[in-house]
Short mmCIF file of C-alpha atoms in Angstrom, two decimals:
data_model
loop_
_atom_site.label_atom_id
_atom_site.label_comp_id
_atom_site.label_asym_id
_atom_site.label_seq_id
_atom_site.Cartn_x
_atom_site.Cartn_y
_atom_site.Cartn_z
CA MET A 1 133.39 90.05 33.08
CA PRO A 2 134.21 93.11 30.94
CA GLU A 3 131.37 95.57 30.47
CA LYS A 4 130.02 96.92 27.21
CA PRO A 5 132.08 99.74 25.65
CA ASN A 6 131.24 103.38 26.32
CA LYS A 7 128.73 104.85 23.87
CA GLN A 8 130.27 108.34 24.03
CA ARG A 9 132.38 108.18 20.84
CA ALA A 10 129.68 106.61 18.66
CA VAL A 11 127.03 109.03 19.98
CA LEU A 12 129.20 112.10 19.45
CA LEU A 13 130.29 111.11 15.93
CA GLY A 14 126.77 110.05 14.97
CA GLY A 15 125.41 113.29 16.44
CA LEU A 16 127.95 115.30 14.52
CA VAL A 17 126.91 113.61 11.26
CA ILE A 18 123.22 114.12 12.03
CA GLY A 19 123.81 117.73 13.06
CA SER A 20 125.80 118.48 9.91
CA LEU A 21 123.29 116.79 7.60
CA TRP A 22 120.48 118.70 9.29
CA GLY A 23 122.11 122.08 9.86
CA ILE A 24 124.28 122.80 6.81
CA PRO A 25 122.34 124.46 3.98
CA PHE A 26 122.09 122.55 0.70
CA VAL A 27 123.52 119.41 2.36
CA ASN A 28 120.34 119.28 4.45
CA MET A 29 118.27 118.81 1.26
CA ILE A 30 118.93 115.09 1.76
CA ASN A 31 116.38 115.23 4.60
CA CYS A 32 113.63 116.18 2.15
CA CYS A 33 113.49 112.44 1.47
CA CYS A 34 111.99 111.43 4.81
CA CYS A 35 114.92 112.48 6.97
CA ALA A 36 117.38 110.26 5.08
CA GLY A 37 120.29 112.21 6.58
CA ILE A 38 119.19 111.55 10.14
CA LEU A 39 118.55 107.90 9.39
CA LEU A 40 122.08 107.68 7.94
CA GLY A 41 123.51 109.31 11.08
CA GLY A 42 121.62 106.83 13.28
CA ILE A 43 122.84 103.91 11.15
CA MET A 44 126.39 105.25 11.41
CA ALA A 45 126.21 105.69 15.19
CA SER A 46 124.92 102.15 15.53
CA TYR A 47 127.70 100.81 13.27
CA LEU A 48 130.44 102.73 15.12
CA TYR A 49 129.25 101.43 18.47
CA ARG A 50 129.07 97.88 17.13
CA GLU A 51 132.68 98.14 15.98
CA GLU A 52 133.81 98.93 19.53
CA PHE A 53 132.82 95.50 20.82
CA VAL A 54 135.77 93.18 21.25
CA GLU A 55 136.27 89.57 22.32
CA GLY A 56 135.03 88.79 25.80
CA MET A 57 132.46 91.57 25.96
CA PRO A 58 128.70 90.98 26.12
CA PRO A 59 127.22 90.98 22.58
CA PHE A 60 126.04 94.10 20.76
CA GLU A 61 122.24 94.05 21.05
CA SER A 62 119.29 95.90 19.52
CA SER A 63 118.80 97.92 22.72
CA ASP A 64 122.35 99.25 22.28
CA ALA A 65 121.50 100.30 18.72
CA LEU A 66 118.25 101.97 19.87
CA ILE A 67 119.90 103.95 22.67
CA THR A 68 122.91 104.94 20.53
CA GLY A 69 120.64 106.22 17.72
CA LEU A 70 118.41 108.08 20.19
CA LEU A 71 121.33 109.79 21.93
CA ALA A 72 122.98 110.61 18.60
CA GLY A 73 119.70 112.28 17.59
CA ILE A 74 119.70 114.43 20.74
CA VAL A 75 123.34 115.44 20.20
CA GLY A 76 122.52 116.02 16.52
CA ALA A 77 119.70 118.41 17.45
CA LEU A 78 122.06 120.55 19.53
CA VAL A 79 124.79 120.45 16.87
CA ALA A 80 122.33 121.29 14.07
CA THR A 81 120.86 124.26 15.94
CA PHE A 82 124.37 125.56 16.62
CA ILE A 83 125.60 125.07 13.04
CA SER A 84 122.53 126.49 11.28
CA ASN A 85 122.41 129.59 13.47
CA LEU A 86 126.14 130.13 13.18
CA ILE A 87 125.87 129.97 9.39
CA HIS A 88 122.86 132.30 9.50
CA LEU A 89 124.78 134.82 11.60
CA ALA A 90 127.92 134.60 9.47
CA PHE A 91 126.49 134.45 5.95
CA GLY A 92 122.82 135.39 6.30
CA PRO A 93 119.91 133.17 5.22
CA VAL A 94 121.91 131.10 2.70
CA GLY A 95 119.84 128.01 3.49
CA ALA A 96 116.60 129.71 2.54
CA GLU A 97 118.21 131.17 -0.59
CA VAL A 98 119.48 127.76 -1.73
CA MET A 99 116.01 126.37 -1.08
CA LYS A 100 114.49 129.24 -3.05
CA ASP A 101 116.76 128.55 -6.03
CA ILE A 102 115.80 124.89 -6.06
CA ILE A 103 112.09 125.53 -5.63
CA GLU A 104 112.26 128.20 -8.34
CA LYS A 105 113.74 125.67 -10.78
CA VAL A 106 111.16 123.02 -9.86
CA LEU A 107 108.28 125.48 -10.22
CA GLN A 108 109.62 126.76 -13.53
CA ARG A 109 109.78 123.21 -14.85
CA LEU A 110 106.27 122.45 -13.55
CA GLU A 111 104.86 125.65 -15.08
CA GLU A 112 106.40 124.76 -18.45
CA GLN A 113 104.79 121.33 -18.23
CA GLY A 114 101.48 122.96 -17.29
CA SER A 115 101.36 121.07 -13.98
CA ILE A 116 100.63 124.25 -11.98
CA PRO A 117 98.21 127.04 -12.79
CA THR A 118 99.67 130.29 -14.14
CA GLY A 119 100.14 132.90 -11.44
CA MET A 120 100.84 130.32 -8.76
CA TYR A 121 104.55 130.58 -9.55
CA ASP A 122 104.77 134.27 -8.58
CA GLU A 123 102.64 133.74 -5.50
CA MET A 124 104.94 130.98 -4.22
CA LEU A 125 108.06 133.03 -4.91
CA GLU A 126 106.61 135.90 -2.90
CA GLN A 127 105.99 133.49 -0.04
CA LEU A 128 109.61 132.30 -0.20
CA GLU A 129 110.90 135.88 -0.24
CA ARG A 130 108.96 136.58 2.94
CA GLU A 131 110.54 133.49 4.57
CA ILE A 132 114.05 134.64 3.58
CA ASN A 133 113.59 138.13 4.96
CA LYS A 134 112.37 136.87 8.33
CA PRO A 135 114.82 138.08 11.04
CA LEU A 136 116.68 135.62 13.31
CA THR A 137 115.24 135.98 16.81
CA LEU A 138 115.69 134.03 20.03
CA TYR A 139 112.11 132.77 19.61
CA GLU A 140 112.96 131.37 16.17
CA VAL A 141 116.14 129.71 17.51
CA LEU A 142 114.25 128.09 20.41
CA LYS A 143 111.45 126.98 18.11
CA ASP A 144 114.05 125.43 15.80
CA LEU A 145 115.67 123.65 18.73
CA LEU A 146 112.33 122.36 20.01
CA PHE A 147 111.38 120.86 16.64
CA SER A 148 114.86 119.37 16.25
CA VAL A 149 114.86 117.85 19.73
CA ILE A 150 111.55 116.13 18.93
CA ILE A 151 112.22 114.98 15.37
CA LEU A 152 115.91 114.07 15.34
CA PRO A 153 115.96 111.57 18.24
CA ILE A 154 112.94 109.73 16.77
CA PHE A 155 114.53 109.34 13.34
CA GLY A 156 117.97 108.78 14.90
CA MET A 157 116.52 105.89 16.90
CA LEU A 158 114.92 104.44 13.77
CA GLY A 159 118.29 104.79 12.02
CA GLY A 160 119.99 102.98 14.90
CA LEU A 161 117.51 100.11 14.66
CA LEU A 162 117.92 99.98 10.88
CA GLY A 163 121.68 99.85 11.45
CA PHE A 164 121.17 96.91 13.75
CA ALA A 165 119.01 95.19 11.13
CA ILE A 166 121.64 95.85 8.43
CA PHE A 167 124.83 95.00 10.32
CA GLY A 168 123.34 92.47 12.74
CA LYS A 169 124.48 91.29 16.13
CA LYS A 170 128.17 91.21 16.81
CA LYS A 171 129.00 87.94 18.48
CA THR A 172 131.79 88.30 20.97
CA ALA A 173 133.24 85.14 22.50
CA GLN A 174 132.58 85.12 26.24
CA PRO A 175 135.40 84.08 28.57
CA ALA A 176 134.83 80.56 29.98
CA MET B 1 111.44 98.21 52.11
CA ALA B 2 111.47 96.80 55.63
CA GLY B 3 109.47 93.65 56.23
CA ILE B 4 109.25 92.63 52.59
CA ILE B 5 111.54 89.95 51.29
CA VAL B 6 111.87 89.94 47.54
CA ASP B 7 113.43 87.00 45.74
CA LYS B 8 114.81 88.87 42.75
CA ASP B 9 115.67 85.69 40.83
CA TYR B 10 112.14 84.43 41.24
CA ILE B 11 110.76 87.77 40.08
CA CYS B 12 112.99 87.67 37.01
CA ARG B 13 111.93 84.13 36.13
CA ASP B 14 108.27 84.88 36.70
CA TYR B 15 108.12 88.18 34.91
CA ALA B 16 110.43 87.25 32.06
CA THR B 17 107.40 85.55 30.53
CA GLU B 18 105.38 88.75 30.80
CA ILE B 19 108.17 90.89 29.43
CA PHE B 20 109.01 88.79 26.43
CA MET B 21 105.58 87.39 25.59
CA ILE B 22 103.08 90.15 26.41
CA SER B 23 105.16 93.31 26.33
CA PRO B 24 106.17 93.02 22.66
CA ASN B 25 102.51 93.39 21.73
CA ARG B 26 102.19 96.45 23.96
CA THR B 27 105.27 97.95 22.34
CA TYR B 28 103.88 97.12 18.92
CA ASN B 29 100.52 98.71 19.79
CA THR B 30 102.27 101.85 21.04
CA LEU B 31 104.28 102.08 17.82
CA LEU B 32 101.12 101.56 15.77
CA ALA B 33 99.33 104.30 17.75
CA LEU B 34 102.22 106.75 17.29
CA VAL B 35 102.52 106.13 13.55
CA THR B 36 98.73 106.45 13.20
CA VAL B 37 98.81 109.80 15.00
CA TRP B 38 101.66 110.92 12.72
CA CYS B 39 99.67 109.99 9.60
CA ILE B 40 96.51 111.62 10.97
CA ALA B 41 98.53 114.81 11.56
CA ILE B 42 99.59 114.78 7.89
CA VAL B 43 95.94 114.71 6.81
CA ALA B 44 94.78 116.99 9.62
CA ALA B 45 97.07 119.85 8.56
CA PRO B 46 95.04 120.82 5.47
CA LEU B 47 91.69 120.12 7.14
CA LEU B 48 92.57 122.38 10.07
CA ALA B 49 94.05 125.02 7.78
CA ALA B 50 90.86 125.03 5.73
CA GLY B 51 88.89 125.67 8.92
CA GLY B 52 89.76 129.36 8.84
CA GLU B 53 90.34 131.36 12.00
CA VAL B 54 89.02 128.67 14.33
CA SER B 55 91.41 125.84 13.53
CA GLY B 56 93.80 127.65 11.19
CA PRO B 57 96.57 128.23 13.77
CA ALA B 58 96.66 124.51 14.63
CA GLY B 59 96.97 123.73 10.93
CA SER B 60 99.79 126.26 10.56
CA LEU B 61 101.61 124.67 13.50
CA LEU B 62 101.38 121.24 11.87
CA TYR B 63 102.63 122.66 8.54
CA GLU B 64 105.48 124.35 10.39
CA GLY B 65 106.45 121.06 12.07
CA PHE B 66 106.34 119.06 8.86
CA SER B 67 108.26 121.77 6.98
CA ARG B 68 111.37 120.61 8.87
CA ILE B 69 111.25 117.23 7.18
CA CYS B 70 109.69 117.95 3.79
CA HIS B 71 109.91 120.65 1.10
CA GLN B 72 106.07 120.84 1.02
CA ILE B 73 106.01 122.14 -2.56
CA ASP B 74 102.34 122.67 -3.35
CA ALA B 75 102.54 121.23 -6.87
CA ARG B 76 104.27 118.12 -5.49
CA SER B 77 101.64 117.38 -2.85
CA PHE B 78 98.22 115.80 -2.62
CA HIS B 79 95.39 118.15 -1.67
CA ILE B 80 92.41 117.88 0.65
CA ALA B 81 89.82 120.64 0.98
CA GLY B 82 91.87 122.77 -1.40
CA GLU B 83 94.97 122.67 0.82
CA LYS B 84 98.12 120.55 0.42
CA LEU B 85 98.81 117.67 2.83
CA GLY B 86 101.40 118.20 5.57
CA VAL B 87 104.07 116.50 3.46
CA CYS B 88 104.67 115.89 -0.28
CA VAL B 89 103.48 112.91 -2.32
CA ARG B 90 106.69 110.93 -1.81
CA CYS B 91 106.81 111.45 1.97
CA SER B 92 103.07 110.75 2.33
CA SER B 93 103.52 107.50 0.42
CA ILE B 94 106.41 106.44 2.64
CA TYR B 95 104.53 107.17 5.88
CA PHE B 96 101.25 105.61 4.75
CA GLY B 97 103.14 102.61 3.33
CA PHE B 98 104.82 102.24 6.73
CA LEU B 99 101.43 102.43 8.49
CA ALA B 100 99.84 99.93 6.06
CA THR B 101 102.52 97.32 6.80
CA LEU B 102 102.24 97.96 10.54
CA ILE B 103 98.49 97.34 10.35
CA ALA B 104 98.99 94.24 8.18
CA ILE B 105 101.64 92.56 10.34
CA PRO B 106 99.30 91.08 13.04
CA PHE B 107 97.08 89.57 10.33
CA ILE B 108 100.06 87.66 8.92
CA VAL B 109 102.22 86.87 11.94
CA SER B 110 102.24 87.75 15.63
CA PRO B 111 104.46 90.85 15.97
CA ASN B 112 106.71 89.17 18.52
CA ARG B 113 107.33 86.30 16.10
CA LEU B 114 108.27 88.59 13.22
CA ARG B 115 111.81 87.97 12.03
CA THR B 116 113.97 90.43 10.08
CA PRO B 117 114.05 89.41 6.40
CA SER B 118 117.27 89.23 4.41
CA ILE B 119 118.85 92.67 3.99
CA GLN B 120 118.84 92.43 0.18
CA TRP B 121 115.05 92.92 0.16
CA LEU B 122 115.50 96.27 1.88
CA PHE B 123 117.91 97.51 -0.78
CA LEU B 124 115.72 96.05 -3.52
CA ALA B 125 112.67 97.94 -2.20
CA LEU B 126 114.56 101.20 -1.73
CA ALA B 127 116.29 101.05 -5.14
CA PRO B 128 113.31 102.25 -7.28
CA MET B 129 112.87 105.34 -5.08
CA ILE B 130 116.59 106.14 -5.16
CA VAL B 131 116.65 105.72 -8.95
CA ASP B 132 113.55 107.94 -9.27
CA VAL B 133 115.06 110.69 -7.06
CA LEU B 134 118.45 110.61 -8.80
CA SER B 135 117.10 110.47 -12.35
CA TYR B 136 114.73 113.36 -11.58
CA ASN B 137 117.52 115.49 -10.13
CA LEU B 138 119.75 114.71 -13.11
CA GLY B 139 116.93 115.83 -15.44
CA ILE B 140 116.55 112.40 -17.04
CA GLN B 141 112.82 112.11 -16.29
CA SER B 142 110.09 114.29 -14.78
CA SER B 143 109.18 111.89 -11.93
CA PRO B 144 105.40 111.69 -12.41
CA VAL B 145 103.09 111.48 -9.41
CA MET B 146 102.49 107.77 -9.96
CA ALA B 147 106.25 107.04 -9.86
CA ARG B 148 106.66 108.97 -6.60
CA LEU B 149 103.59 107.32 -5.13
CA VAL B 150 104.52 103.73 -6.01
CA THR B 151 108.23 103.96 -5.15
CA GLY B 152 107.40 105.76 -1.88
CA ILE B 153 104.84 103.16 -0.81
CA LEU B 154 107.30 100.37 -1.64
CA ALA B 155 110.05 101.98 0.44
CA GLY B 156 107.74 102.77 3.36
CA ALA B 157 106.10 99.37 3.35
CA ILE B 158 109.36 97.44 3.67
CA LEU B 159 110.80 99.46 6.58
CA PRO B 160 108.62 98.06 9.42
CA LEU B 161 109.83 94.55 8.60
CA TYR B 162 113.33 95.68 9.63
CA ILE B 163 112.44 98.11 12.39
CA VAL B 164 109.70 96.27 14.30
CA PRO B 165 111.64 93.08 15.25
CA SER B 166 114.65 95.12 16.44
CA LEU B 167 112.42 97.57 18.31
CA LEU B 168 110.44 94.87 20.16
CA GLU B 169 113.65 93.07 21.08
CA ALA B 170 115.31 96.31 22.19
CA VAL B 171 112.40 97.37 24.41
CA GLY B 172 112.32 93.88 25.97
CA GLN B 173 116.05 94.10 26.71
CA ILE B 174 115.71 97.56 28.23
CA LYS B 175 112.84 96.43 30.47
CA MET B 176 114.79 93.37 31.54
CA SER B 177 117.86 95.40 32.43
CA LEU B 178 115.63 97.87 34.32
CA TYR B 179 114.21 95.28 36.68
CA LYS B 180 117.46 93.46 37.03
CA ALA B 181 118.78 96.76 38.31
CA GLY B 182 115.91 96.90 40.82
CA GLY B 183 113.99 99.65 39.07
CA PHE B 184 110.35 100.06 38.19
CA TYR B 185 109.66 96.46 37.21
CA ALA B 186 111.15 95.01 40.39
CA ARG B 187 109.03 97.41 42.48
CA LYS B 188 105.95 96.47 40.48
CA THR B 189 106.30 92.86 41.62
CA GLN B 190 106.18 93.81 45.30
#
């Protein structure tokens, strides 16, 4: 009886999507909504793996979706750390600057509406400036990697399971 | 192991009941515990940070961890003890909505009997949040706290209905394949 297809392709592609959506500045803003980018990557990995099942193979099951999402999250963590640090080395802290621009706009709007006390705006901007000027050290890179390796597989796995719930089992006719 | 004869088929038949009938509840309880810890950490961040030098570093560590998954803008967050929660209003609503449904599930149906609802309900529950996020970013509306709270809770509350059945089934399948392969569960039976 033919075995289940190899997860390698789905995991790598899913991991690449997760890594890109987590590591590329501005694009990674999507994760501000409860890691939507990672969930999407997990869903995609699960979908890609499901598509590899052909007639005669055992069916695509929820455990396949869980493992694919989890592995894609681990690969994504490595890819994201690589991408974000590469961008930081090449272009400087663009991610933090993009974030600063966005937060600046939000704060400005909130101050105009009177939702935040006067003076808080400048204080928060100072805080952001300090974050931007922080140098890139090995400690920071490892800390980044550690957080990513914890968070991304969890949300990747949830994405994989959501993918299974969305696309469902793939029934493959078994040979008689 | 010498001297011990193990009928693997018998073990599988006997323990299949345990795996598929009891284990789902254990998996569910583990998930509930993890999500509870996650939500406690969200609330603990400001409480620890407010503790000054004693617990402050622990609070900072929690804020640092949550900063990876949320913008943590002060004006967009709930506050406890004068400090913002670990995540913003929208994220808090999603996580606490998720936890609320997890807690509610056993009162309505046994977790291992929970079936995934039709997928349209998922999109229907997520739609208000997506509309709120998009319209805010396009400058159409200011996304008041209540809108973020309600749409977040709605989105978070629906997710367990899709994740829990798949997760319980997946863990059962993994355990089954583990003892079929002669791993931990087969050894446990000896």
